[in-house]
CSV table of C-alpha atoms in Angstrom, one decimal:
chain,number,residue,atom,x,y,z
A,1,UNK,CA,-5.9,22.0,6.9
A,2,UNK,CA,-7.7,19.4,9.1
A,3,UNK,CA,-6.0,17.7,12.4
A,4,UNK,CA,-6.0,14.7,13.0
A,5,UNK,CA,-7.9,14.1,16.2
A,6,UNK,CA,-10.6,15.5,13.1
A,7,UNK,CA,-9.7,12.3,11.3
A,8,UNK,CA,-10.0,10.0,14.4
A,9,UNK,CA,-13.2,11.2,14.8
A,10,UNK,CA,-14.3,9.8,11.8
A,11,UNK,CA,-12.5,6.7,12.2
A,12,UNK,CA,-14.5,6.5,15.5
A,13,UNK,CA,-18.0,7.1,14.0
A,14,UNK,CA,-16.9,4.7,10.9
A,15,UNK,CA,-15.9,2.1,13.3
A,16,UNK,CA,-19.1,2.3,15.9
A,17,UNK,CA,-21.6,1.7,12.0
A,18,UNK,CA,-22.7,-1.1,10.5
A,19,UNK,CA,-23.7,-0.6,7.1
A,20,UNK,CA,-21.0,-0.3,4.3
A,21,UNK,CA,-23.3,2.2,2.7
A,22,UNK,CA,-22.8,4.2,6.0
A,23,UNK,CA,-19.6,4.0,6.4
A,24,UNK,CA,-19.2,5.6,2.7
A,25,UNK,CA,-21.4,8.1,2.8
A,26,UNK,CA,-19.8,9.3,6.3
A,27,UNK,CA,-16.3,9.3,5.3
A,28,UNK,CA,-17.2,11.1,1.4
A,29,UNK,CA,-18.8,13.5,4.1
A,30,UNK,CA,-15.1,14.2,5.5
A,31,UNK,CA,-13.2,14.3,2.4
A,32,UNK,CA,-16.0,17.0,0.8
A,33,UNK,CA,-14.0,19.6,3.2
A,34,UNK,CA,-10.4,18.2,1.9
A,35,UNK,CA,-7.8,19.4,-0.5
A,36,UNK,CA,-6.7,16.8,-3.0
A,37,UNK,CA,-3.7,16.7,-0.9
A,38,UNK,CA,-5.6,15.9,2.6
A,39,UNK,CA,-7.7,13.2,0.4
A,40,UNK,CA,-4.7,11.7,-0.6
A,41,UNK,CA,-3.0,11.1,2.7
A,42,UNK,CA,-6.2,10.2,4.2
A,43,UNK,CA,-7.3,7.6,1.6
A,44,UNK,CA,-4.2,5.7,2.6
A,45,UNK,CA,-4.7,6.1,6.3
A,46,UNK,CA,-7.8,5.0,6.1
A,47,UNK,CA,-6.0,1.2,5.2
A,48,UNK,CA,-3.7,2.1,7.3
A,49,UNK,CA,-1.1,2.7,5.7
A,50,UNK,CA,1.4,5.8,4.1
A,51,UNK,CA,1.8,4.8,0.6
A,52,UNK,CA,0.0,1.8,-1.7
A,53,UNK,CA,0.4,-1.2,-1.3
A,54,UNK,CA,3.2,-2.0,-3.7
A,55,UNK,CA,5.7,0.5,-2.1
A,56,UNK,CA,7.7,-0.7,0.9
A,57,UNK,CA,6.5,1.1,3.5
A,58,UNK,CA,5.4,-1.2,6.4
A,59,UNK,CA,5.9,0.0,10.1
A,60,UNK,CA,8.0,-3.2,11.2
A,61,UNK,CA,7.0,-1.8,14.5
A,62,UNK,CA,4.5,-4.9,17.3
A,63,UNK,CA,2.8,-4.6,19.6
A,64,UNK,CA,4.9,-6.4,22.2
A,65,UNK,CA,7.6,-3.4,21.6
A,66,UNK,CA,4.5,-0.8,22.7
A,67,UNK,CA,3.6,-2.7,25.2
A,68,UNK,CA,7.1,-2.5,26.8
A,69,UNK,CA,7.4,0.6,26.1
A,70,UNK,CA,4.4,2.2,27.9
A,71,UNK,CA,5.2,-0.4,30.7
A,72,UNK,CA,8.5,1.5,31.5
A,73,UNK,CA,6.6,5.1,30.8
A,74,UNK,CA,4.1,4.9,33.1
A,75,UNK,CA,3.7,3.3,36.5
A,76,UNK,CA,0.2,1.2,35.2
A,77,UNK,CA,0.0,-2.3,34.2
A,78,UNK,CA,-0.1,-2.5,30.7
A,79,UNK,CA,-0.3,-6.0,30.0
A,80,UNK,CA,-3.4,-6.7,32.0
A,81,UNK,CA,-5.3,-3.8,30.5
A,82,UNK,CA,-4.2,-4.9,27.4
A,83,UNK,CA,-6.5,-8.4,28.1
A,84,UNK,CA,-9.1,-6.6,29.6
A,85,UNK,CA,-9.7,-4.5,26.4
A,86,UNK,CA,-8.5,-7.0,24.2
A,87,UNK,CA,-7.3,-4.0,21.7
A,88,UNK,CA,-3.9,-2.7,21.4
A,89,UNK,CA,-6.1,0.9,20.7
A,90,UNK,CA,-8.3,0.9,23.6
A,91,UNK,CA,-5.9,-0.1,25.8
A,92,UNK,CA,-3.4,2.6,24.9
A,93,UNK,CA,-6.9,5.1,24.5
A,94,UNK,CA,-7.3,4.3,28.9
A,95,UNK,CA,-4.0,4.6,29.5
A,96,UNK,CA,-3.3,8.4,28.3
A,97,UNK,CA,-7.3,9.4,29.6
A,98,UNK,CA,-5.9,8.3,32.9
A,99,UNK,CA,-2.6,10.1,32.3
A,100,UNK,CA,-5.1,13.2,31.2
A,101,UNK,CA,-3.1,14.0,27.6
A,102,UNK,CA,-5.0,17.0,26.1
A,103,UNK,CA,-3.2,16.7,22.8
A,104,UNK,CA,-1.5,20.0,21.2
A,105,UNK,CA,-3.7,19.4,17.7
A,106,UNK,CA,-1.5,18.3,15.4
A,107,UNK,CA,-2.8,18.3,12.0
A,108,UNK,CA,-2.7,15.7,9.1
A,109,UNK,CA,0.4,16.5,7.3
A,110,UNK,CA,2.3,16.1,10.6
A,111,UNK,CA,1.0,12.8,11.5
A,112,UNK,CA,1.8,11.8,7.8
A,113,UNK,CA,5.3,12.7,8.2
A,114,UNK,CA,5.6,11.4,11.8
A,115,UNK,CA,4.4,8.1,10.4
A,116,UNK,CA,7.2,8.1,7.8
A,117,UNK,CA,9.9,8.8,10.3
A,118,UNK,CA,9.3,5.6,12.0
A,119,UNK,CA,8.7,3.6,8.7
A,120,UNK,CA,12.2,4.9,7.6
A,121,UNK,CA,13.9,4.3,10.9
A,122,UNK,CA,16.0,0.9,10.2
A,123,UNK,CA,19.3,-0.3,11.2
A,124,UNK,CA,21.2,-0.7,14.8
A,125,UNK,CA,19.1,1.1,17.5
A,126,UNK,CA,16.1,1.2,15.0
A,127,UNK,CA,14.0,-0.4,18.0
A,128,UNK,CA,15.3,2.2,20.3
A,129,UNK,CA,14.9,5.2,17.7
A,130,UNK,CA,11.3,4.1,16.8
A,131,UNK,CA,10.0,4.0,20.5
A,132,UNK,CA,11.4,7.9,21.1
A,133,UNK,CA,9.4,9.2,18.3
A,134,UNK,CA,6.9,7.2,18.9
A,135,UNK,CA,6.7,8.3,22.8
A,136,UNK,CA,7.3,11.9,21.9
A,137,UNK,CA,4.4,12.2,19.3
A,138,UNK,CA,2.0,10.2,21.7
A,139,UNK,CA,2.5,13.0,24.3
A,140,UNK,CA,0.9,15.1,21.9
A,141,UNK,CA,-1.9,13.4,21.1
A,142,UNK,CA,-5.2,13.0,23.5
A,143,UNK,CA,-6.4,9.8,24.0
A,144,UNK,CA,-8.8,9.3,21.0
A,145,UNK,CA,-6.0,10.5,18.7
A,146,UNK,CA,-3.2,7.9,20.4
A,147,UNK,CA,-5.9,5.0,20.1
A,148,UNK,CA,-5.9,5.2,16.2
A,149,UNK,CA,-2.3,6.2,16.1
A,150,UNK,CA,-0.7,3.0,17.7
A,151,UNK,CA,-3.2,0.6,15.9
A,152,UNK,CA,-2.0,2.0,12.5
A,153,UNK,CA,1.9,1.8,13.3
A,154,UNK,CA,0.6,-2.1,14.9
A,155,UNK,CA,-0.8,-2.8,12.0
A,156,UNK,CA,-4.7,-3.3,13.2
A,157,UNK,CA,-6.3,-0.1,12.7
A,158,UNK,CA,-9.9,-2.5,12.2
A,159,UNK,CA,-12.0,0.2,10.4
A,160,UNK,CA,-13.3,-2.6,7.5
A,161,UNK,CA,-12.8,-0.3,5.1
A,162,UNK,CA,-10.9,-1.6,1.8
A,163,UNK,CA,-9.9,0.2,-1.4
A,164,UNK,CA,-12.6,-1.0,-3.3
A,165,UNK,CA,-15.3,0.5,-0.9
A,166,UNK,CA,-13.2,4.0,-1.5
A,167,UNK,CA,-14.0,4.1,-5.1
A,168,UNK,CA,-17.4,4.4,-3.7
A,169,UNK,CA,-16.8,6.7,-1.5
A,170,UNK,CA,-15.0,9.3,-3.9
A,171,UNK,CA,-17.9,8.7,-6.4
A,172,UNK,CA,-20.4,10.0,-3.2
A,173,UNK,CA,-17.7,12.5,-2.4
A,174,UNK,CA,-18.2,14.4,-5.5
A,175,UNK,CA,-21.6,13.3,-7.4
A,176,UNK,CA,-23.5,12.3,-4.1
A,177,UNK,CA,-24.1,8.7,-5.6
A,178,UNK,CA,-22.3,5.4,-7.1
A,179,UNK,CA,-22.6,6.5,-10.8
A,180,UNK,CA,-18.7,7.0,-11.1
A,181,UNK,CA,-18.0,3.7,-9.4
A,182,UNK,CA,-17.6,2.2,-12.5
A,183,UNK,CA,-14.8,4.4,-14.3
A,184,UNK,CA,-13.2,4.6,-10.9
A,185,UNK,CA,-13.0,0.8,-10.9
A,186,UNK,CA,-11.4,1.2,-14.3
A,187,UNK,CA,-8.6,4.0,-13.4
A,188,UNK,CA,-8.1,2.1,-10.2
A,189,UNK,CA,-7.4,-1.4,-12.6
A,190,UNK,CA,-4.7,0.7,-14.8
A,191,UNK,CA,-3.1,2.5,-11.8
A,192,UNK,CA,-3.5,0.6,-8.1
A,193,UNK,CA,-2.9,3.7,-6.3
A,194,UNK,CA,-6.0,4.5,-4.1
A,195,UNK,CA,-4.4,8.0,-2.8
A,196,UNK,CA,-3.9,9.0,-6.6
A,197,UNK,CA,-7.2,8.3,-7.7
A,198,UNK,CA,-8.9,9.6,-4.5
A,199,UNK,CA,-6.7,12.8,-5.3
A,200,UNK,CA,-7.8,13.3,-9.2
A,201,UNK,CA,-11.5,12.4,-8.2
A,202,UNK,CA,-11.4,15.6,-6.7
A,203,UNK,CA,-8.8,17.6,-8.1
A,204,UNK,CA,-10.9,17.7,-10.7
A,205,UNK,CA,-14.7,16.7,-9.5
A,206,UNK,CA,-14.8,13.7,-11.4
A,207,UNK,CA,-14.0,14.9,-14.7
A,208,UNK,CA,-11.1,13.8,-16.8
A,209,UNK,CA,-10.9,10.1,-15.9
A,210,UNK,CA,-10.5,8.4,-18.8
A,211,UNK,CA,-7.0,10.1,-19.3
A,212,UNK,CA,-5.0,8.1,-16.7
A,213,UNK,CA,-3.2,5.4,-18.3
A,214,UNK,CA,-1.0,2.6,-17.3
A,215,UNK,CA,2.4,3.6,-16.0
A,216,UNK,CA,5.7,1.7,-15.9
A,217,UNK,CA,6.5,1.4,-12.1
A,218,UNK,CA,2.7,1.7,-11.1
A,219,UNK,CA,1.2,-2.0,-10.9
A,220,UNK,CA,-2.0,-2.9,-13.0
A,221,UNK,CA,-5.0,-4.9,-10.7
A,222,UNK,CA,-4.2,-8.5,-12.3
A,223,UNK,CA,-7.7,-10.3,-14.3
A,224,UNK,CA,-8.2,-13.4,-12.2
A,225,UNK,CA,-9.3,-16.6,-14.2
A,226,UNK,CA,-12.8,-16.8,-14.7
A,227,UNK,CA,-13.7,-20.7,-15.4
A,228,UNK,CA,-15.6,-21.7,-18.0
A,229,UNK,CA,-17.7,-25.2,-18.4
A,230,UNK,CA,-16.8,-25.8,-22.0
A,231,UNK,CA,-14.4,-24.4,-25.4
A,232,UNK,CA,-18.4,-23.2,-26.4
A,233,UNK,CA,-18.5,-21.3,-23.7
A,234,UNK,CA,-15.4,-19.5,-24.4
A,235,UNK,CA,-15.8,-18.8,-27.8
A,236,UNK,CA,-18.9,-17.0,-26.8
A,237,UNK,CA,-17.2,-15.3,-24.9
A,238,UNK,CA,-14.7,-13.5,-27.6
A,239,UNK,CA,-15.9,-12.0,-30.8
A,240,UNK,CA,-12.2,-12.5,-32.6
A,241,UNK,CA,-9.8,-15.0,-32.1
A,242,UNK,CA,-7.9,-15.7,-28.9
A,243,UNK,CA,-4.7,-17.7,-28.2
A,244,UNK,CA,-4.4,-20.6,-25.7
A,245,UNK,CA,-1.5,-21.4,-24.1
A,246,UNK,CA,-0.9,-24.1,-21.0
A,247,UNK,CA,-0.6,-23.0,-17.5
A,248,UNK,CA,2.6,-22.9,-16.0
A,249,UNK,CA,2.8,-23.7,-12.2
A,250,UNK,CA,4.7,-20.2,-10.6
A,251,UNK,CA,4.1,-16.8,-9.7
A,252,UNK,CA,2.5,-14.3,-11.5
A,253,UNK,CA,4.4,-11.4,-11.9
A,254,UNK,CA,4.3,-8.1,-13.9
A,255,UNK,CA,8.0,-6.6,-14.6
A,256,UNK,CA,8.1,-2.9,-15.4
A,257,UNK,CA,11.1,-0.8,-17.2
A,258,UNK,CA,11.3,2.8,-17.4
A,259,UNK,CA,13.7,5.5,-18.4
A,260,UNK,CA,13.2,7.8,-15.6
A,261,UNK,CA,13.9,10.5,-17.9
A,262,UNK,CA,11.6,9.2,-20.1
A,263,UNK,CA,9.1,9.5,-17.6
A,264,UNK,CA,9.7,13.1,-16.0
A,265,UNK,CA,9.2,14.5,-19.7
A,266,UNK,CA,5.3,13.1,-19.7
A,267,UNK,CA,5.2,14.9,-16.7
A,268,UNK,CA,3.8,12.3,-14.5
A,269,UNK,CA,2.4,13.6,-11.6
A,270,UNK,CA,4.1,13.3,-8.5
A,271,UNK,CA,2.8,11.2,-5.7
A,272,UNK,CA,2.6,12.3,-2.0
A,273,UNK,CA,4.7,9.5,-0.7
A,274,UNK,CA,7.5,9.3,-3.1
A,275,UNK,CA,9.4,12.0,-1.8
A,276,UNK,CA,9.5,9.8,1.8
A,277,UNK,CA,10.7,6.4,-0.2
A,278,UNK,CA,13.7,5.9,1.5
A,279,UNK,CA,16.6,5.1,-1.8
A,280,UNK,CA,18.9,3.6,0.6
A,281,UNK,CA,16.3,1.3,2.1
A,282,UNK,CA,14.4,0.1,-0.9
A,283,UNK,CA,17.0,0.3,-3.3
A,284,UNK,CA,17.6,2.3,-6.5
A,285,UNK,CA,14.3,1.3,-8.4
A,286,UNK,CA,12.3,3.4,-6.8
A,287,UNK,CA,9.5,5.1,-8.9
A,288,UNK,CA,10.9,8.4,-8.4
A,289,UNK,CA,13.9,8.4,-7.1
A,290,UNK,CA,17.3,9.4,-8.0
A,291,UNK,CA,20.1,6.8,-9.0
A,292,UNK,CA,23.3,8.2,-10.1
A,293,UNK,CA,24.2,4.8,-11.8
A,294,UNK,CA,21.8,4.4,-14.4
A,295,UNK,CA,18.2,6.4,-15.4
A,296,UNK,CA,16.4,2.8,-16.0
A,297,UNK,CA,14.2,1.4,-14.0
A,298,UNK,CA,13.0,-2.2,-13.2
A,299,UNK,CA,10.3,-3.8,-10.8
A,300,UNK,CA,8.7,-6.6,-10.1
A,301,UNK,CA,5.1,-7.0,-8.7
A,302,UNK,CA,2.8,-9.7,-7.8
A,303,UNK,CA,-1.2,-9.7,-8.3
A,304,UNK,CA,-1.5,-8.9,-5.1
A,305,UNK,CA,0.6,-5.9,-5.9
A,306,UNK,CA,3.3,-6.4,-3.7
A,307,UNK,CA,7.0,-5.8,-4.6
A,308,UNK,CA,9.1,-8.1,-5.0
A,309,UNK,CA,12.3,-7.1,-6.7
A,310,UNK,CA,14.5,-7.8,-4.9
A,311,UNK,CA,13.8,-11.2,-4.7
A,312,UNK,CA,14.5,-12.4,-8.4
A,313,UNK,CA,17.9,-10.1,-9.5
A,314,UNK,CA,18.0,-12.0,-12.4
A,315,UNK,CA,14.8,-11.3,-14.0
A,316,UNK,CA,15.6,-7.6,-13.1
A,317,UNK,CA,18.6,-8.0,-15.0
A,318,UNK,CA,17.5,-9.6,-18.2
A,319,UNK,CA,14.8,-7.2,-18.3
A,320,UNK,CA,17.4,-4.5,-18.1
A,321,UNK,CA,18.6,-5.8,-21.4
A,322,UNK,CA,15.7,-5.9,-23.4
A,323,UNK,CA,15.6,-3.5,-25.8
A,324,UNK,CA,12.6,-1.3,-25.2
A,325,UNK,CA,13.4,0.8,-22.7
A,326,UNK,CA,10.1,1.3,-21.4
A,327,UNK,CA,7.6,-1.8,-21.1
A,328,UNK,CA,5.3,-3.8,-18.5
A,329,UNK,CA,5.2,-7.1,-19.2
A,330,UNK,CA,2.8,-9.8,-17.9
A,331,UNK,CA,4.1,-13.2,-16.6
A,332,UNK,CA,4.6,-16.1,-14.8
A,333,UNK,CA,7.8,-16.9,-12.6
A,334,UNK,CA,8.8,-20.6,-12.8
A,335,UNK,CA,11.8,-21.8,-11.5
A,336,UNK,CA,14.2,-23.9,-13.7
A,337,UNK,CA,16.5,-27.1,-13.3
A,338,UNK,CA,19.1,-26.6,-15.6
A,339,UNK,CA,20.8,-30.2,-14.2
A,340,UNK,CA,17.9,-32.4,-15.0
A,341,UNK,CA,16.2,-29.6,-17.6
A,342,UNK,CA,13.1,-29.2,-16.5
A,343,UNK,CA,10.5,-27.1,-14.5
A,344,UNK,CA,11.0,-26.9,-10.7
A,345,UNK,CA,7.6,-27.4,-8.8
A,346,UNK,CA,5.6,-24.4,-7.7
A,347,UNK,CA,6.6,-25.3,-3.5
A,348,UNK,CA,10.6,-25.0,-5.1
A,349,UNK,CA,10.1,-21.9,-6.7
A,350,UNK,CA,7.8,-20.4,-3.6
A,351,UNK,CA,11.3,-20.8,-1.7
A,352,UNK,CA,12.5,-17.7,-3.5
A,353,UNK,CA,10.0,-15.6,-2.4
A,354,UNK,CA,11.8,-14.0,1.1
A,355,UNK,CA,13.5,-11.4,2.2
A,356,UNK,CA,16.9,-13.1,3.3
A,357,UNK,CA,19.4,-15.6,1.7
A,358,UNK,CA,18.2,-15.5,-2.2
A,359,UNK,CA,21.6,-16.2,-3.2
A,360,UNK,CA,21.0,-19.4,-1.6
A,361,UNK,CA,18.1,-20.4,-3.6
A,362,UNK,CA,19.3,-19.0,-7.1
């Protein structure tokens, strides 16, 4: 079981490199010494994050509510180290070496479930709630370990490492060179979650691959449009026939139904985060969760593989009603005006996408 100040140390020697070739090998280096668990977690650390992308599991934490925070902690003056540095991380990195925080090394696992504390901490207070566990796991880190840790709950943890350039670095982290890059691209396209893949990759030293498949509630990487100059051009392009329809002006969208029962019988793996998804936060379509009202399943995600459910209820519900009860559908999200029957433009049905007020705009 590694610690974390471990992990920091890598994010340091990724972050002082320049090539992206570097940078791979260094980090397939680290996760060569990792359980499939540790590789995981760390794979999503690395973006900085807990979870993928498409499950709700941002900090909601700035760094103006740090900043106020260490101001009434310690005596120093926060905000003009903060423009000396110019880093949220270095800042809070000379802050604790002057305070002289050794750190009581706390290991991976409990950084993972510290981050999850504060990412389900919501409500009255939440401000409040957040800054105590954030204050009392800072005391036990040493400075190098609090730099990292407060630019991944701020949201800048600037290591210039994507999930693309981790399907590199699992290939290196198992066959020392890029030759599985290209099936890794492939899982990665039927199943966008960078902590899975990372996790089978070595689970099972990149053998066995080809058997993950698309799953309802896991978001497929979207095919962007690839122009063409000419109808030759595409028909060279296809060696049967294709359909063509027009383009419609909205949001592209994948829905996906399950039966969770369904699912649990194909014994579908279980992820690291899903047992951290907070039901009452992110509602009761969550990919593993438990809702006592119904075993079915719906969500909604952009190409950029971000969830947006609860913004269109009514898609949600028709899909509800169709009758397969497990599906993932491609499509485009237009609004219509049923007074003047016809499409609304794409600016009129971008005003749906938000967090607040959607009754408003239905």
């Amino acid at each position: 079981m590694h610690k974390y100040t471990e992990l920091c140390a890598l994010f340091e020697k990724v972050e002082s490199l320049q090539s992206r070739t570097e940078m791979s090998l260094e980090v397939a280096k680290f996760l060569k010494k990792c359980s499939s668990e540790e590789v995981e977690i760390i794979s999503y650390m690395i973006l900085g994050r807990v979870a993928p992308m498409f499950v709700k599991s941002e900090f909601n934490y700035s760094e103006r509510s740090l900043i106020n925070l260490l101001t009434k902690y310690t005596s120093l003056d926060i905000n003009s180290l903060r423009k000396e540095s110019g880093d949220i991380g270095d800042t809070v990195h000379t802050v604790f070496k002057k305070i002289g925080n050794k750190g009581k090394s706390l290991d991976i696992f409990q950084i993972y479930e510290i981050f999850w504390d504060i990412i389900n901490t919501s409500g009255t207070g939440s401000i409040l709630k957040k800054n105590n566990i954030i204050l009392g796991c800072i005391k036990n880190l040493d400075p190098l370990e609090s730099k990292y840790f407060v630019r991944t709950i701020c949201g800048d943890l600037r290591l210039g490492l994507n999930a693309k350039t981790l399907l590199e670095v699992f290939s290196f982290t198992v066959v020392g060179d890029k030759s599985l890059k290209e099936i890794l691209q492939h899982s990665y396209g039927v199943s966008a979650d960078i902590g899975f893949i990372g996790s089978r990759v070595v689970k099972s030293q990149g053998l066995n691959l080809d058997d993950i498949q698309a799953l309802p509630g896991i978001p497929i990487l979207s095919r962007l449009v690839q122009r063409v100059g000419s109808f030759d051009e595409i028909e060279s392009r296809f060696s049967r026939k294709v359909y063509v329809q027009p383009k419609f002006d909205g949001l592209r969208c994948q829905i996906h139904k399950w039966n969770e029962q369904e699912l649990e019988s194909l014994g579908v793996d279980q992820r690291m985060w899903s047992k951290y998804v907070d039901e009452q936060k992110v509602g009761t379509n969550s990919l593993f969760g438990t809702d006592t009202k119904s075993t079915t399943k719906v969500k909604l995600f952009t190409r950029n593989l971000e969830d947006v459910t609860e913004m269109f209820p009514e898609i949600v519900e028709y899909a509800r009603d169709l009758s397969p009860s497990s599906f993932i559908m491609d499509s485009e999200i237009v609004g219509w005006d049923y007074k003047n029957n016809r499409f609304l433009s794409y600016q009129e049905t971008m005003q749906r996408r938000r967090k607040y007020s959607i009754e408003s705009k239905r």
